[in-house]
Amino acid sequence: MTKYFKAAIVCLVSALCIAAPAGGVANANSAQRYWHGSAASGVTVTDENCPVTVESELLVFDITEFPEKYYSEDEEAAFNEYGVKVTAQYSFYNPADYDVDMNVVFPLGFLPDYYPRTVKDDTARYNITADGVPVERRLRHTFSPYPEFNADNEIALIIDGYKKDGFYSPELAVHKYVLTVKNLQNTDAYSVYAETYIVDDAERRIIADANGYGGDDYGQKLGWTVRAGDTVEIYSVGKELDVSGLDWWFSYYDGRGKKRVTGGEMVVDDKGAQTMTFAQFAERFKAENSAVSETDWYNAVVDCANFYESDKRFVRKDLLNLHLLRWYEYDLSIPAGGRLVNAVTAPMYPHIDGGYEPSVYSYKYLLSPAQSWAEFGKFEVRINTPFFLSGDGVLPFEKMDYGYRCHRDGLPDGELTFSLCEAEHPKYVGGGSGWIWVFIPVAIIVGIVLLTAVPAAVLLVYVIKKNKAKKNDKT
């Protein structure tokens, strides 16, 4: 390949690069198109040796509307009026020759992505009954880092009072330190990276808002992106930390590599120093007017800190913004040889898939926790809805005047899932064959570029050759 032809190819490629979009095109419209709701679940007894059996369960979904994809804080009233619910009615039987008092929990799942953050308790208008009589219920919360419910792991986290932990306790001292960035020199960078090293100590945990960290066999290196005048906070839980004795390094990147900043220092702000208990520290992360009890919140913070702790006893402060699983907790009593009908009503939030036109709303009800009962009899599901059932699920529903119905003996394998839509056959617009509508205009543009760039490249080769010929004639 001659150098002239190479020049022509460069021109052609350059023209194509100018015409092509800067990034890969996944969808014609880049926007959030999937919203997470929450999965409800059946009641679960907290005593593993409970003899009570479930003779039958009637599960009724009342779905007459779909939620909005987003609710602002000003739309809290609209969110609270959203009335989709699920009612689980259980017929219990106590085959034992003694009375049974049960502590029962009903996982409500998580609040959906689209709820307004001002909502305190969305369950106030729902209730629990035993033989038609209202039962006192308690709204409980536990830390859960996972989007799915796991009965074996989650129920064990429901604890009355403060949990006992190998390190954390309500009275454990927490020492807060505030440091200010000063005297940065030889840099006009917008921000720099401040790093320090804290030696590992089993008698303390470090909690900080650092945005970078990494450890070795002896301790933890922490880093912050800062500017002159910024402050950083370090919390030492348990043993105090000599922050004035920490060494600091400041650096920045100028496009050619990492550059050291001279003169930078971290000045300890004695006025910002504070000592508190770990229970008081935990409360700092709790929203005002929260529906979470003091002990549930404390226990969730402890579980969260233990879960996210690095191997060198460091926890990022921002990770303590808790992901809480919500529960109903209540008590039931069934006499020896007696029966009881227990009904639980709870809100139901779907996942929203905006990749379809119209959107598809998917619901999930966890059946696996019901395996904890000694026996489980008949199982029936009714979906009261004017909408169309969309896609496949684990149950073979039949169409009814009121919506859909399925009944069987015993629980099915897997969880109960189903999807609803305003249209019987929603059109998928989020990918798949939809790529053709993105490709067509791009192909047209590329075609135009080819029609103009190729002649231009040929002309360039011709001009170069002609100039060379003239130059040779002169010589």
XYZ file of C-alpha atoms in Angstrom:
475
model
C 0.000 0.000 0.000
C 1.505 3.349 -1.089
C 1.717 6.291 1.257
C -0.695 8.189 -1.023
C -3.332 5.527 -0.684
C -2.747 5.543 3.080
C -3.411 9.280 3.061
C -6.668 8.673 1.217
C -7.711 6.053 3.778
C -6.935 8.462 6.639
C -9.183 11.079 5.041
C -11.971 8.552 4.625
C -11.712 7.285 8.208
C -11.588 10.853 9.533
C -14.751 11.733 7.625
C -16.522 8.673 9.034
C -15.401 9.568 12.562
C -16.811 13.071 12.201
C -20.155 11.756 10.980
C -20.428 8.921 13.530
C -21.781 9.561 17.040
C -19.235 9.962 19.815
C -20.492 6.971 21.802
C -22.230 3.667 21.138
C -25.975 3.925 20.621
C -27.961 1.503 22.780
C -31.392 3.087 22.549
C -32.864 5.994 20.647
C -33.732 7.609 23.998
C -31.318 7.208 26.903
C -33.466 7.276 30.014
C -34.239 5.090 32.989
C -36.710 2.519 31.774
C -36.802 0.029 34.643
C -38.084 0.845 38.105
C -37.849 -1.519 41.032
C -40.846 -2.190 43.222
C -40.844 -4.685 46.060
C -41.771 -8.284 46.720
C -44.276 -9.205 49.412
C -44.207 -12.561 51.111
C -46.317 -14.921 53.149
C -46.450 -15.041 56.931
C -43.641 -16.950 58.606
C -43.576 -18.240 62.156
C -40.427 -17.394 64.124
C -40.487 -20.647 66.142
C -38.955 -23.471 64.105
C -40.746 -26.099 66.195
C -44.264 -24.704 65.810
C -46.780 -27.549 65.148
C -49.367 -25.315 63.437
C -50.253 -26.215 59.852
C -51.732 -24.162 57.006
C -54.870 -25.890 55.741
C -55.330 -23.343 52.968
C -54.221 -19.948 51.701
C -56.277 -17.567 49.586
C -54.161 -14.898 47.977
C -56.049 -11.933 46.493
C -54.384 -9.166 44.485
C -56.462 -6.020 43.951
C -54.761 -4.227 41.059
C -56.992 -1.564 39.548
C -54.300 1.000 38.763
C -50.602 1.315 38.025
C -48.180 3.585 39.901
C -46.379 6.534 38.355
C -42.739 6.042 37.407
C -41.734 8.810 39.788
C -43.251 10.728 42.697
C -41.717 13.973 43.914
C -41.846 14.988 47.558
C -44.754 17.279 46.686
C -46.686 14.258 45.422
C -46.698 12.328 48.698
C -50.508 12.554 48.884
C -50.817 11.034 45.409
C -48.482 8.191 46.386
C -50.472 7.523 49.572
C -53.652 7.274 47.515
C -52.155 4.489 45.419
C -54.391 1.630 46.519
C -53.008 -1.580 45.008
C -52.837 -4.254 47.692
C -52.491 -7.957 48.362
C -54.508 -9.831 50.982
C -53.270 -13.197 52.209
C -55.892 -15.218 54.092
C -54.588 -18.238 55.980
C -56.621 -21.011 57.579
C -54.490 -22.314 60.437
C -54.949 -25.559 62.374
C -53.274 -26.551 65.629
C -53.088 -30.366 65.778
C -51.243 -30.360 69.109
C -52.856 -31.214 72.462
C -51.695 -27.888 73.879
C -52.399 -24.223 73.149
C -49.962 -22.459 70.792
C -48.912 -18.815 71.015
C -47.173 -17.781 67.790
C -45.007 -14.803 66.966
C -45.544 -14.254 63.251
C -43.752 -12.016 60.754
C -44.882 -10.935 57.289
C -42.124 -9.470 55.072
C -43.368 -6.377 53.234
C -40.286 -5.979 51.091
C -38.610 -2.652 50.380
C -40.154 0.651 49.451
C -39.972 1.034 45.654
C -37.501 3.223 43.790
C -40.252 5.621 42.802
C -41.645 6.483 46.251
C -41.350 10.077 47.568
C -38.674 10.242 50.263
C -41.015 12.096 52.611
C -43.170 8.983 53.130
C -42.930 7.764 56.709
C -45.280 4.768 56.813
C -47.306 3.567 53.831
C -48.930 0.705 55.782
C -51.149 2.703 58.154
C -54.349 2.081 56.163
C -53.850 -1.698 56.018
C -54.620 -4.143 58.785
C -54.311 -7.683 60.100
C -57.215 -9.725 61.494
C -57.691 -13.007 63.340
C -61.177 -14.468 62.792
C -62.245 -11.018 61.641
C -60.956 -9.194 64.745
C -58.148 -6.630 64.223
C -54.778 -7.729 65.555
C -52.166 -5.332 66.897
C -49.183 -5.243 64.588
C -45.710 -3.786 64.799
C -43.778 -2.390 61.858
C -40.248 -3.776 62.023
C -37.132 -3.054 59.973
C -33.927 -4.973 59.315
C -30.825 -4.239 57.275
C -30.680 -6.105 53.985
C -27.995 -5.505 51.339
C -29.662 -7.884 48.913
C -32.637 -7.150 46.621
C -34.148 -10.585 47.212
C -35.591 -12.047 50.391
C -33.894 -15.003 52.083
C -35.963 -16.393 54.956
C -33.090 -18.208 56.677
C -30.917 -15.088 56.849
C -33.462 -12.302 57.234
C -35.670 -13.544 60.078
C -32.663 -13.998 62.358
C -32.030 -10.241 62.122
C -35.335 -9.365 63.847
C -34.222 -8.829 67.430
C -36.021 -7.279 70.385
C -33.798 -4.715 72.094
C -30.203 -3.894 71.214
C -28.368 -6.739 69.556
C -25.248 -8.194 71.154
C -22.232 -7.803 68.896
C -18.610 -8.825 69.242
C -17.450 -5.208 68.931
C -20.280 -2.661 68.822
C -22.449 -1.761 71.804
C -24.804 1.176 72.483
C -22.411 2.686 75.055
C -19.237 2.267 72.977
C -17.426 5.591 72.571
C -17.189 7.235 69.147
C -14.587 9.969 68.658
C -15.195 12.486 65.878
C -12.295 14.415 64.329
C -12.469 17.265 61.820
C -9.488 18.285 59.680
C -9.138 21.201 57.256
C -7.053 21.232 54.058
C -4.582 24.140 53.976
C -1.430 25.496 52.304
C -1.639 23.654 48.984
C 1.186 24.831 46.707
C 2.581 24.363 43.150
C -0.784 23.372 41.697
C -3.595 25.098 39.886
C -5.599 21.852 39.740
C -9.292 22.133 40.516
C -8.918 19.501 43.234
C -6.246 17.252 44.703
C -6.185 13.835 46.305
C -5.330 13.724 50.011
C -4.122 10.415 51.437
C -3.178 9.134 54.864
C -2.335 5.797 56.468
C -3.950 4.491 59.651
C -2.334 1.546 61.421
C -4.686 -1.358 62.075
C -5.894 -1.753 65.651
C -8.364 -4.427 66.795
C -9.674 -2.093 69.514
C -11.140 0.424 67.081
C -13.057 0.794 63.837
C -12.545 3.744 61.478
C -15.633 5.254 59.815
C -15.022 8.067 57.341
C -16.397 9.700 54.207
C -13.265 8.746 52.231
C -13.846 8.105 48.538
C -10.844 5.833 48.172
C -9.243 3.200 50.357
C -6.928 0.193 50.280
C -5.112 -1.808 52.910
C -2.033 -3.922 53.467
C -0.973 -6.268 56.265
C -0.534 -3.427 58.721
C -3.270 -0.886 58.122
C -5.540 1.107 55.887
C -4.773 3.866 53.387
C -7.625 6.368 53.022
C -8.053 9.089 50.414
C -10.264 12.124 49.790
C -10.705 14.355 46.741
C -10.409 17.864 48.211
C -9.706 21.524 47.579
C -8.087 24.102 49.831
C -10.405 24.910 52.723
C -12.344 21.637 52.547
C -12.855 19.582 55.683
C -12.860 15.838 56.198
C -14.378 13.927 59.088
C -12.931 10.789 60.662
C -14.761 8.757 63.304
C -12.785 6.389 65.501
C -15.110 3.891 67.171
C -13.790 2.504 70.444
C -10.173 3.547 70.890
C -9.122 7.163 70.237
C -7.039 8.064 67.185
C -4.051 10.432 67.221
C -5.079 12.414 64.130
C -2.416 15.081 64.718
C 0.234 12.398 64.240
C -1.047 11.186 60.868
C 1.141 11.713 57.806
C -0.592 13.133 54.711
C 0.261 13.111 50.994
C -1.297 15.388 48.390
C -1.245 14.765 44.638
C -3.099 15.454 41.406
C -3.113 14.263 37.797
C -2.214 16.665 35.000
C -2.859 14.356 32.055
C 0.709 13.080 31.991
C 0.720 11.327 35.321
C 0.520 11.750 39.071
C 2.090 14.938 40.439
C 3.039 15.571 44.048
C 1.725 18.719 45.741
C 4.055 20.439 48.180
C 3.118 22.375 51.274
C -0.260 20.729 51.822
C -1.345 19.937 55.344
C -4.340 18.774 57.336
C -5.030 21.035 60.296
C -7.009 19.524 63.171
C -10.069 21.562 64.101
C -10.360 21.149 67.870
C -13.765 22.872 67.879
C -15.155 20.132 65.626
C -13.945 17.319 67.877
C -16.712 15.445 69.656
C -17.238 12.261 71.645
C -20.553 10.371 71.638
C -21.913 6.873 72.180
C -22.333 4.523 69.245
C -26.115 4.617 69.763
C -26.004 8.424 69.367
C -23.748 8.078 66.321
C -26.178 5.625 64.702
C -29.109 8.015 65.186
C -27.303 10.637 63.073
C -28.074 8.637 59.942
C -31.775 8.324 60.691
C -34.219 10.530 58.829
C -36.358 12.964 60.780
C -39.759 11.525 61.743
C -38.654 8.063 60.632
C -41.025 5.142 61.258
C -38.097 2.925 62.281
C -37.824 2.203 66.006
C -34.693 3.208 67.904
C -33.526 -0.369 68.459
C -34.339 -1.577 64.928
C -32.353 1.335 63.532
C -29.397 0.695 65.856
C -29.359 -3.015 65.009
C -29.524 -2.240 61.279
C -26.535 0.144 61.560
C -24.527 -2.545 63.384
C -25.386 -5.152 60.738
C -24.563 -2.665 57.979
C -21.203 -1.695 59.532
C -20.226 -5.347 59.939
C -21.285 -6.167 56.382
C -19.320 -3.357 54.734
C -16.273 -3.415 57.017
C -12.989 -3.873 55.143
C -10.414 -6.402 56.269
C -8.616 -3.537 58.043
C -11.622 -2.397 60.117
C -12.682 0.534 57.947
C -16.273 1.428 56.967
C -17.249 4.052 54.395
C -19.607 6.474 56.066
C -21.907 6.862 53.052
C -22.681 3.131 53.101
C -24.538 3.609 56.377
C -27.473 5.080 54.431
C -29.451 1.937 55.128
C -31.357 -0.333 52.772
C -34.126 -1.548 55.063
C -36.420 -4.531 54.688
C -39.845 -3.928 56.244
C -41.943 -6.408 58.202
C -45.256 -6.802 59.956
C -44.827 -8.553 63.305
C -47.803 -9.770 65.354
C -48.917 -12.512 67.758
C -51.552 -15.210 67.353
C -52.980 -17.760 69.772
C -54.607 -21.031 68.690
C -56.065 -23.452 71.279
C -55.300 -27.173 71.228
C -57.085 -28.753 68.269
C -58.385 -25.319 67.246
C -58.534 -23.372 63.998
C -58.038 -19.699 63.151
C -58.402 -17.588 59.999
C -55.695 -14.932 59.741
C -55.890 -12.221 57.053
C -52.986 -9.888 56.254
C -53.316 -6.906 53.892
C -50.286 -5.055 52.585
C -49.365 -2.611 49.783
C -48.029 -4.103 46.548
C -45.488 -2.287 44.391
C -44.549 -3.591 40.950
C -41.350 -3.367 38.967
C -41.955 -1.104 35.966
C -40.439 -2.027 32.617
C -40.606 1.013 30.355
C -38.965 -0.954 27.570
C -42.447 -1.849 26.369
C -45.192 0.287 24.905
C -47.280 0.479 26.990
C -45.152 -0.280 30.073
C -45.275 -3.713 31.678
C -45.765 -4.013 35.461
C -44.316 -7.088 37.147
C -45.377 -8.379 40.571
C -43.634 -10.822 42.844
C -44.953 -12.663 45.883
C -42.476 -14.866 47.707
C -43.781 -18.357 48.437
C -40.547 -19.899 49.721
C -40.932 -18.580 53.321
C -44.158 -20.629 53.635
C -42.022 -23.766 53.575
C -41.387 -23.074 57.281
C -44.875 -24.305 58.211
C -45.283 -27.924 59.342
C -47.753 -28.601 56.487
C -49.325 -26.574 53.704
C -52.677 -27.482 52.095
C -54.733 -25.845 49.346
C -53.433 -22.761 47.606
C -55.512 -20.321 45.540
C -54.608 -17.048 43.811
C -57.030 -14.437 42.494
C -56.023 -11.324 40.597
C -58.772 -8.717 40.529
C -57.788 -6.467 37.642
C -59.037 -4.937 34.376
C -55.570 -5.330 32.827
C -54.082 -8.083 30.677
C -51.820 -10.804 32.010
C -48.528 -10.522 30.127
C -45.740 -13.046 29.712
C -45.185 -16.356 31.462
C -45.290 -17.108 35.181
C -44.938 -20.117 37.462
C -48.725 -20.653 37.660
C -51.248 -21.510 34.910
C -53.829 -18.755 35.414
C -57.294 -18.990 33.890
C -59.238 -15.915 32.722
C -62.230 -14.954 34.854
C -64.793 -12.136 34.782
C -62.937 -10.343 37.579
C -59.450 -11.033 36.236
C -57.468 -14.256 36.705
C -57.475 -17.288 38.978
C -55.331 -20.296 39.801
C -55.796 -22.987 42.441
C -53.881 -26.129 43.345
C -52.960 -28.482 46.171
C -49.845 -27.351 47.952
C -47.355 -24.669 47.109
C -45.801 -24.486 43.636
C -42.055 -24.591 43.177
C -40.442 -21.173 42.998
C -41.885 -17.753 43.742
C -45.165 -16.353 42.425
C -44.542 -13.870 39.619
C -46.835 -12.317 37.047
C -46.957 -9.241 34.825
C -49.813 -6.947 33.807
C -50.218 -4.441 31.013
C -52.886 -2.118 29.615
C -52.462 -3.805 26.215
C -52.850 -7.499 25.548
C -49.742 -7.524 23.352
C -47.314 -4.777 24.407
C -44.648 -3.827 21.879
C -41.028 -4.116 22.913
C -39.261 -0.827 22.131
C -36.242 -1.011 24.417
C -33.978 -3.115 22.175
C -34.102 -6.189 19.970
C -35.593 -5.342 16.555
C -35.817 -1.719 17.648
C -32.131 -1.320 16.758
C -33.056 -1.043 13.092
C -34.617 2.360 13.701
C -31.310 3.537 15.125
C -29.246 1.894 12.390
C -31.213 3.264 9.422
C -30.416 6.987 9.948
C -26.803 6.138 10.848
C -26.521 4.065 7.665
C -27.890 6.978 5.621
C -25.320 9.340 7.127
C -22.495 6.871 6.499
C -23.696 6.431 2.912
C -23.610 10.169 2.347
C -20.138 10.354 3.856
C -18.959 7.549 1.590
C -20.344 9.315 -1.478
C -18.463 12.482 -0.559
C -15.370 11.102 1.167
C -14.375 8.532 -1.483
C -14.297 11.067 -4.368
C -12.460 13.449 -2.076
C -9.928 10.751 -1.262
C -9.483 9.896 -4.957
C -9.089 13.598 -5.752
C -6.485 13.884 -3.005
C -4.473 11.008 -4.499
C -4.758 12.591 -7.955
C -3.566 15.993 -6.686
C -0.658 14.456 -4.805
C 0.445 12.468 -7.871
C 0.082 15.532 -10.125
C 2.143 17.696 -7.769
C 4.792 15.004 -7.641
C 4.852 14.814 -11.458
C 5.309 18.598 -11.673
C 8.088 18.410 -9.150
C 9.824 15.693 -11.157
C 9.453 17.758 -14.363
C 11.181 20.691 -12.697
C 14.062 18.536 -11.641
